[in-house]
Coordinates of N, CA and C in Angstrom, one line a residue:
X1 N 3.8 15.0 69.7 CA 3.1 16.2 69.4 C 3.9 17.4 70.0
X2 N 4.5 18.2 69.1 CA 4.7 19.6 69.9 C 3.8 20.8 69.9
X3 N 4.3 21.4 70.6 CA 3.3 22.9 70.5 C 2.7 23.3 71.7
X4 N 2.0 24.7 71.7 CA 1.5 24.7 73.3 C 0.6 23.5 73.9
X5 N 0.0 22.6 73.0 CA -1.0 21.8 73.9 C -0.1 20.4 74.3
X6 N 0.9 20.4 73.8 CA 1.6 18.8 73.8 C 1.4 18.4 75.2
X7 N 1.2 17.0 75.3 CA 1.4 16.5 76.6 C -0.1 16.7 77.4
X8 N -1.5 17.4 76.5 CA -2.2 17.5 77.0 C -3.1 16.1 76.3
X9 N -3.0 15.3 76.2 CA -4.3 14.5 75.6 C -4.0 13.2 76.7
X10 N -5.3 12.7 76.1 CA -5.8 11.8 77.8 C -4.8 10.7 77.6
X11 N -4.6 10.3 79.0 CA -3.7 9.1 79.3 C -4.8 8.0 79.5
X12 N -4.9 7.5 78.6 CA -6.2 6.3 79.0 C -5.3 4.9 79.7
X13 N -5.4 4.1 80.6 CA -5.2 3.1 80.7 C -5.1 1.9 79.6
X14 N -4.3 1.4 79.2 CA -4.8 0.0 78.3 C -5.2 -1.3 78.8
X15 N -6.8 -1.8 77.8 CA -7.6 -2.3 78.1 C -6.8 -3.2 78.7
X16 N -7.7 -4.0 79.4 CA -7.3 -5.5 80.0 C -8.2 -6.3 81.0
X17 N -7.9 -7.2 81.2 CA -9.5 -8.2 81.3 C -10.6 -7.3 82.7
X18 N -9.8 -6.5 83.6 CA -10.6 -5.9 84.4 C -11.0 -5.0 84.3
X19 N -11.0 -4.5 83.0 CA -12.0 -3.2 82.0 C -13.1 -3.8 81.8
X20 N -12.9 -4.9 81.3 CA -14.1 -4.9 80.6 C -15.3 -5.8 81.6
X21 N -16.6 -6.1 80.7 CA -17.8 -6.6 81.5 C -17.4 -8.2 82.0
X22 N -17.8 -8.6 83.1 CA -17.3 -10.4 83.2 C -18.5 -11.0 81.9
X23 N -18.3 -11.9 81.4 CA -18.8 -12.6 80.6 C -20.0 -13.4 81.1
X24 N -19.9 -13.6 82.5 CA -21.3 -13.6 83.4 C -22.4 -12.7 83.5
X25 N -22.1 -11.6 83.0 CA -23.0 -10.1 83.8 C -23.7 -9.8 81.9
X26 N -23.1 -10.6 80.7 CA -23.6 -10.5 79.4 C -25.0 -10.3 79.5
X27 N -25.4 -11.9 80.3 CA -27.3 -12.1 79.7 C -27.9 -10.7 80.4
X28 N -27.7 -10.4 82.0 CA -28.2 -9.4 82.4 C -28.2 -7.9 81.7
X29 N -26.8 -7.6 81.0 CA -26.5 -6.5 80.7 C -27.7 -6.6 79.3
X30 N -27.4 -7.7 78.3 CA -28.3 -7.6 77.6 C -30.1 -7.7 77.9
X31 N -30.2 -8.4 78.7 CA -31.7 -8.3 79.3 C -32.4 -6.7 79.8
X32 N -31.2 -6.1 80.2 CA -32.2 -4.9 81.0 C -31.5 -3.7 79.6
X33 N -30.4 -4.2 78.8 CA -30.9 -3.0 77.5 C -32.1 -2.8 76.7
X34 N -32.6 -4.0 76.8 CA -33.7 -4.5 75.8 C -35.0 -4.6 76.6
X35 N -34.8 -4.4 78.1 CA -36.1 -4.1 78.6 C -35.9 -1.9 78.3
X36 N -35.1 -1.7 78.5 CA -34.8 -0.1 78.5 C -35.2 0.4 77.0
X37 N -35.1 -0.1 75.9 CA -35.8 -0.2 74.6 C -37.5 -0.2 74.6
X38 N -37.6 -1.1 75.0 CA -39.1 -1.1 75.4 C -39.4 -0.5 76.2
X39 N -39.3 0.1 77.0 CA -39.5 1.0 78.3 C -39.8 2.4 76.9
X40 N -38.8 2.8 76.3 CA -38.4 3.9 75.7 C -39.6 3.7 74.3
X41 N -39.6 3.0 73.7 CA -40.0 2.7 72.5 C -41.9 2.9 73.4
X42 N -42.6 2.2 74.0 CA -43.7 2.3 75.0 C -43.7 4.0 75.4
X43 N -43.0 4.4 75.4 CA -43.0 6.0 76.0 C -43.8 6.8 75.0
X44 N -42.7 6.5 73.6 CA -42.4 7.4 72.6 C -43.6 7.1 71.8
X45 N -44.5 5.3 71.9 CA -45.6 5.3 71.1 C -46.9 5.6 71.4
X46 N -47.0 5.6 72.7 CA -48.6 6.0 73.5 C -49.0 4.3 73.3
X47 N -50.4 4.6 73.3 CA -51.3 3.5 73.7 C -50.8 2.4 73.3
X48 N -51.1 1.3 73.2 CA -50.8 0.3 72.4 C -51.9 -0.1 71.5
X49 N -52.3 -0.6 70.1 CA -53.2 -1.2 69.4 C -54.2 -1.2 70.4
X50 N -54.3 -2.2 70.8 CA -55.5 -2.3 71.9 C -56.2 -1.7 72.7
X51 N -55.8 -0.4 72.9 CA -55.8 1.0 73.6 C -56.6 1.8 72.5
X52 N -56.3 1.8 71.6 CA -56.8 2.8 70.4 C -57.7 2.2 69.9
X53 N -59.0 3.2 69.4 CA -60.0 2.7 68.3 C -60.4 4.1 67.3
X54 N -61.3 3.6 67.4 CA -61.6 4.6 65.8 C -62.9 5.3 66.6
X55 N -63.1 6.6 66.1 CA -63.9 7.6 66.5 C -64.7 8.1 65.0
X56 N -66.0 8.0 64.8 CA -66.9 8.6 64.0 C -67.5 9.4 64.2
X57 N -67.3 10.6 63.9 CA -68.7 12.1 64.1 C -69.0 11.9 62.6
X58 N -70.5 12.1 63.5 CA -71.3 12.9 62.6 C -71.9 14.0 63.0
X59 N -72.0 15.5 62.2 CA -72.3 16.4 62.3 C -73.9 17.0 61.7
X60 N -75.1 17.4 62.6 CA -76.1 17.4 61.5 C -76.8 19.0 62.0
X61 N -77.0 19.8 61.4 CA -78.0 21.0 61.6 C -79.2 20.7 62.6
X62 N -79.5 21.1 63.8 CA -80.2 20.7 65.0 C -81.9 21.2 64.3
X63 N -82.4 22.0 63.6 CA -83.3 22.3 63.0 C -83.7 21.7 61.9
X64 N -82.7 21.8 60.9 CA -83.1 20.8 59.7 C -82.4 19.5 59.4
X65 N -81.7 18.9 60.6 CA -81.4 17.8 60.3 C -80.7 17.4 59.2
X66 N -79.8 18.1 58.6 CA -78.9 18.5 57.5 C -77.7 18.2 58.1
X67 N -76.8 17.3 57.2 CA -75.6 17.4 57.8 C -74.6 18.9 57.2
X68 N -73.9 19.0 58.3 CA -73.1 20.5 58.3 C -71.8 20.0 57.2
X69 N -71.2 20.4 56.3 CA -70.1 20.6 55.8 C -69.2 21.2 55.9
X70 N -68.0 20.9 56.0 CA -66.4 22.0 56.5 C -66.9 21.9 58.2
X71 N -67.5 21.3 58.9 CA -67.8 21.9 60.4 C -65.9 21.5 60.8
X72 N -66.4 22.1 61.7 CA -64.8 21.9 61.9 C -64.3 21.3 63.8
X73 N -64.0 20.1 63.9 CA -63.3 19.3 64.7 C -62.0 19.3 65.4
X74 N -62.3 19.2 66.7 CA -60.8 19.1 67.6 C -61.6 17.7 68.3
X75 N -60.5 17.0 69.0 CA -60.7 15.8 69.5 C -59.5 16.1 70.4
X76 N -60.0 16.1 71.5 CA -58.8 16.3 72.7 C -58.6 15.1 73.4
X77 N -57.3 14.6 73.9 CA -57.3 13.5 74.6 C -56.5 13.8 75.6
X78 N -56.8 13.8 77.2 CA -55.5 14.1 78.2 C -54.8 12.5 78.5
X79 N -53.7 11.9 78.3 CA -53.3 11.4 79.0 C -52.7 10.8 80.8
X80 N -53.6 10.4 81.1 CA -53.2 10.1 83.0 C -52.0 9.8 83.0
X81 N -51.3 10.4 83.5 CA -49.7 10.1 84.3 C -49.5 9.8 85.6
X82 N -49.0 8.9 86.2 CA -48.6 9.3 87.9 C -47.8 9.9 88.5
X83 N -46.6 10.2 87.9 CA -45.5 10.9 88.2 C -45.6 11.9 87.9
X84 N -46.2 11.9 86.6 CA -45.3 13.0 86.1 C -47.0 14.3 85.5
X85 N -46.7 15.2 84.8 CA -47.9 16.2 84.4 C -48.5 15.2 83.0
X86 N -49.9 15.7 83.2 CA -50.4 14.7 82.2 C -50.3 15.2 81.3
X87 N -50.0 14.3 79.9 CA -49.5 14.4 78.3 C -50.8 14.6 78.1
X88 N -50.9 16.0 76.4 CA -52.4 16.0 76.2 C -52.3 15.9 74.2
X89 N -53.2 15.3 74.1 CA -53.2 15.1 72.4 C -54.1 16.3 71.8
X90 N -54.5 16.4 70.9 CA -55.1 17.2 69.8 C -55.2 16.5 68.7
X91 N -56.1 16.3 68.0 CA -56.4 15.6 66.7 C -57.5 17.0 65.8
X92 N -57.2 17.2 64.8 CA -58.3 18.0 64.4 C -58.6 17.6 63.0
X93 N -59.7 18.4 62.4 CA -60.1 17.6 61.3 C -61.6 18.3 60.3
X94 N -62.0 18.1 59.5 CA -63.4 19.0 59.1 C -64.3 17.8 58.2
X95 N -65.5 18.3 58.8 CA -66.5 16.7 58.0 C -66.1 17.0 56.6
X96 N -67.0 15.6 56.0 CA -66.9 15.5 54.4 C -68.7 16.2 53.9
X97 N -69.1 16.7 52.9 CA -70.2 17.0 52.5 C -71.7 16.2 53.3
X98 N -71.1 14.7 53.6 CA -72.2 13.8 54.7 C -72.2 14.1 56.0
X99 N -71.1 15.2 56.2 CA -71.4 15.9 57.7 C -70.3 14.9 58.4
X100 N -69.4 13.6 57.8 CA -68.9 13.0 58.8 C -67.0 12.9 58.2
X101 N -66.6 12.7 59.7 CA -65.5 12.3 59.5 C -65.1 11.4 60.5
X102 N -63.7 10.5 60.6 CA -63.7 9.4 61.1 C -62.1 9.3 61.7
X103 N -62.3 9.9 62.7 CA -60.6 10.0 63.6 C -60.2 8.5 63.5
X104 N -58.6 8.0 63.7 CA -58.4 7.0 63.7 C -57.2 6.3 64.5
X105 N -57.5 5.4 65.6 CA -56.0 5.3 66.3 C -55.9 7.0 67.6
X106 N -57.2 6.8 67.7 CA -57.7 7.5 68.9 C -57.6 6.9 70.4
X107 N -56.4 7.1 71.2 CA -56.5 6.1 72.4 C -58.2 6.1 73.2
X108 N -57.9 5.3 74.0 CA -59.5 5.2 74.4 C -59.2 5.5 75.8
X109 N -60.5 6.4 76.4 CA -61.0 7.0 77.7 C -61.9 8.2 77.2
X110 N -61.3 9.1 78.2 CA -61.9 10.7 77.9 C -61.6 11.2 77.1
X111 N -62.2 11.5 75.8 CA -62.0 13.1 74.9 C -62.8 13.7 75.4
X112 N -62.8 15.0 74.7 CA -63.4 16.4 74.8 C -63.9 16.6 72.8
X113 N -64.7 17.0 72.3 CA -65.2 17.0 71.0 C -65.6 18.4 71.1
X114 N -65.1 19.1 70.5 CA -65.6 20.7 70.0 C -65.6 20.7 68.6
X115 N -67.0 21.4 68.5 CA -67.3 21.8 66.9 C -67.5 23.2 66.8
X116 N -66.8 23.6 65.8 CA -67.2 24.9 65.5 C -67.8 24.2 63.8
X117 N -69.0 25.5 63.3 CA -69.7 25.3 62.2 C -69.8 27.2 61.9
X118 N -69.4 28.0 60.7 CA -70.3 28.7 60.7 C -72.0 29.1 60.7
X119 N -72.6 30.2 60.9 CA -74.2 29.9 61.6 C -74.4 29.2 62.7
X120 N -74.0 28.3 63.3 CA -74.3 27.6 64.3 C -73.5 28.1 65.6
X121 N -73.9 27.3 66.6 CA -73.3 27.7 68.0 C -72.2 26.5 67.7
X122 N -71.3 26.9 68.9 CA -70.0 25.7 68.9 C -70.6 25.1 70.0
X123 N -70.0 23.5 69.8 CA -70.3 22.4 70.6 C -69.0 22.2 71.2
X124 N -69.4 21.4 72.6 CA -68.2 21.2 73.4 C -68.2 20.2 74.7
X125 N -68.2 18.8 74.9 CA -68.5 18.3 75.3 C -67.7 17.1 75.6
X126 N -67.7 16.4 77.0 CA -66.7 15.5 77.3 C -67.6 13.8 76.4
X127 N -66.6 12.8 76.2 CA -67.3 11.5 75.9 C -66.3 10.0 76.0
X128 N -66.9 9.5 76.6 CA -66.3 8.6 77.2 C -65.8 7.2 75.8
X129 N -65.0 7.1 75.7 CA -64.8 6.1 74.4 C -64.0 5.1 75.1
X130 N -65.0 4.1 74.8 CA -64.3 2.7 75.6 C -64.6 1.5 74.4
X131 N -65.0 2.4 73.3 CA -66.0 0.7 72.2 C -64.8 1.1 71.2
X132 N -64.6 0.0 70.1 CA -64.3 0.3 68.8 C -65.4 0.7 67.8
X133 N -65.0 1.9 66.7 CA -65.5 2.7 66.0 C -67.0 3.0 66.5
X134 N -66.5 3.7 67.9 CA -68.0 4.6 68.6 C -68.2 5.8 67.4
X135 N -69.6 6.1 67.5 CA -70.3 7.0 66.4 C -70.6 8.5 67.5
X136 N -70.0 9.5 67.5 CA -70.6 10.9 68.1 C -71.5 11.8 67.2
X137 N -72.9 11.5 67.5 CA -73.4 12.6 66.6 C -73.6 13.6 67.6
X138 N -74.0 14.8 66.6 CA -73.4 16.2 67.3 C -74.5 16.9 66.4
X139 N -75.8 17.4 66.9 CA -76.6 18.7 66.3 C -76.1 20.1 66.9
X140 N -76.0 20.5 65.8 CA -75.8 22.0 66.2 C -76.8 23.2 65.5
X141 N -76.6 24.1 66.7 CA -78.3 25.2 67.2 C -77.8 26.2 66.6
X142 N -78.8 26.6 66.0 CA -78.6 28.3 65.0 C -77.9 29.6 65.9
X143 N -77.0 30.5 65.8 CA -76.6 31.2 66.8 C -77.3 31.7 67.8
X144 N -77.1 32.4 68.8 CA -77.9 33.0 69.7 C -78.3 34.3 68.9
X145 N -79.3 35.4 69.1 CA -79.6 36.4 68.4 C -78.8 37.0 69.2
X146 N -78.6 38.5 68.6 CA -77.2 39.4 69.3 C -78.8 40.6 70.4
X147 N -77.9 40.6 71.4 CA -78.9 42.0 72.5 C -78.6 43.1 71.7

């Protein structure tokens, strides 16, 4: 190559048996890529099946026992970390005409469940989810009157 760069590209060594991995060090090298995969893949999925269930609200008018339609749902989940700041989820969502809807593949511990509904007051409340397809029902109270 001529020109101003000539003489600039890398001088690599050619390979030879003390480059490369001993043929002994294979099973290990391949053992801890494939634990490092799972390490990564476990990060990237959260819970595992067994960790997750299914969450049902139902939403109903605290007066007339009417379920609320369009109410409208967040489902918060913080994740515990030790190291590190804890990861937080958000799930949101609005009932069907029967006032319900049915989160799914909700890790299990602490959420937080807030409803807003037009007319009504917003609900907001911690709940412990340890069962598969636990049921949250949620009445909500006519607004406060204005001073």
């Amino acid at each position: 190559m001529t020109g101003p760069y000539s003489g600039c590209e890398p001088k690599l060594p050619p390979p030879n048996a003390e480059s490369r991995i001993p043929a002994k060090w294979l099973p290990a090298c391949l053992a801890c890529a494939v634990g490092l995969a799972l390490v990564a893949l476990r990060t990237i999925a959260g819970a595992t099946p067994a960790e997750r269930t299914s969450v049902n609200v139902l939403v109903k008018d605290a007066e007339t026992d009417q379920p609320i339609y369009q109410a409208r749902l967040t489902l918060r989940f913080q994740e515990p970390r030790r190291f590190k700041r804890s990861k937080s989820f958000s799930f949101s969502a609005k009932t069907n005409a029967q006032g319900r809807y049915r989160f799914t593949l909700i890790p299990k511990g602490t959420v937080r469940l807030t409803v807003t509904a037009e007319h009504h007051q917003t609900f907001s409340k911690e709940f412990e989810v340890d069962q598969d397809n636990e049921v949250l029902e949620v009445k909500l109270k006519p607004p406060q009157p204005l001073l």
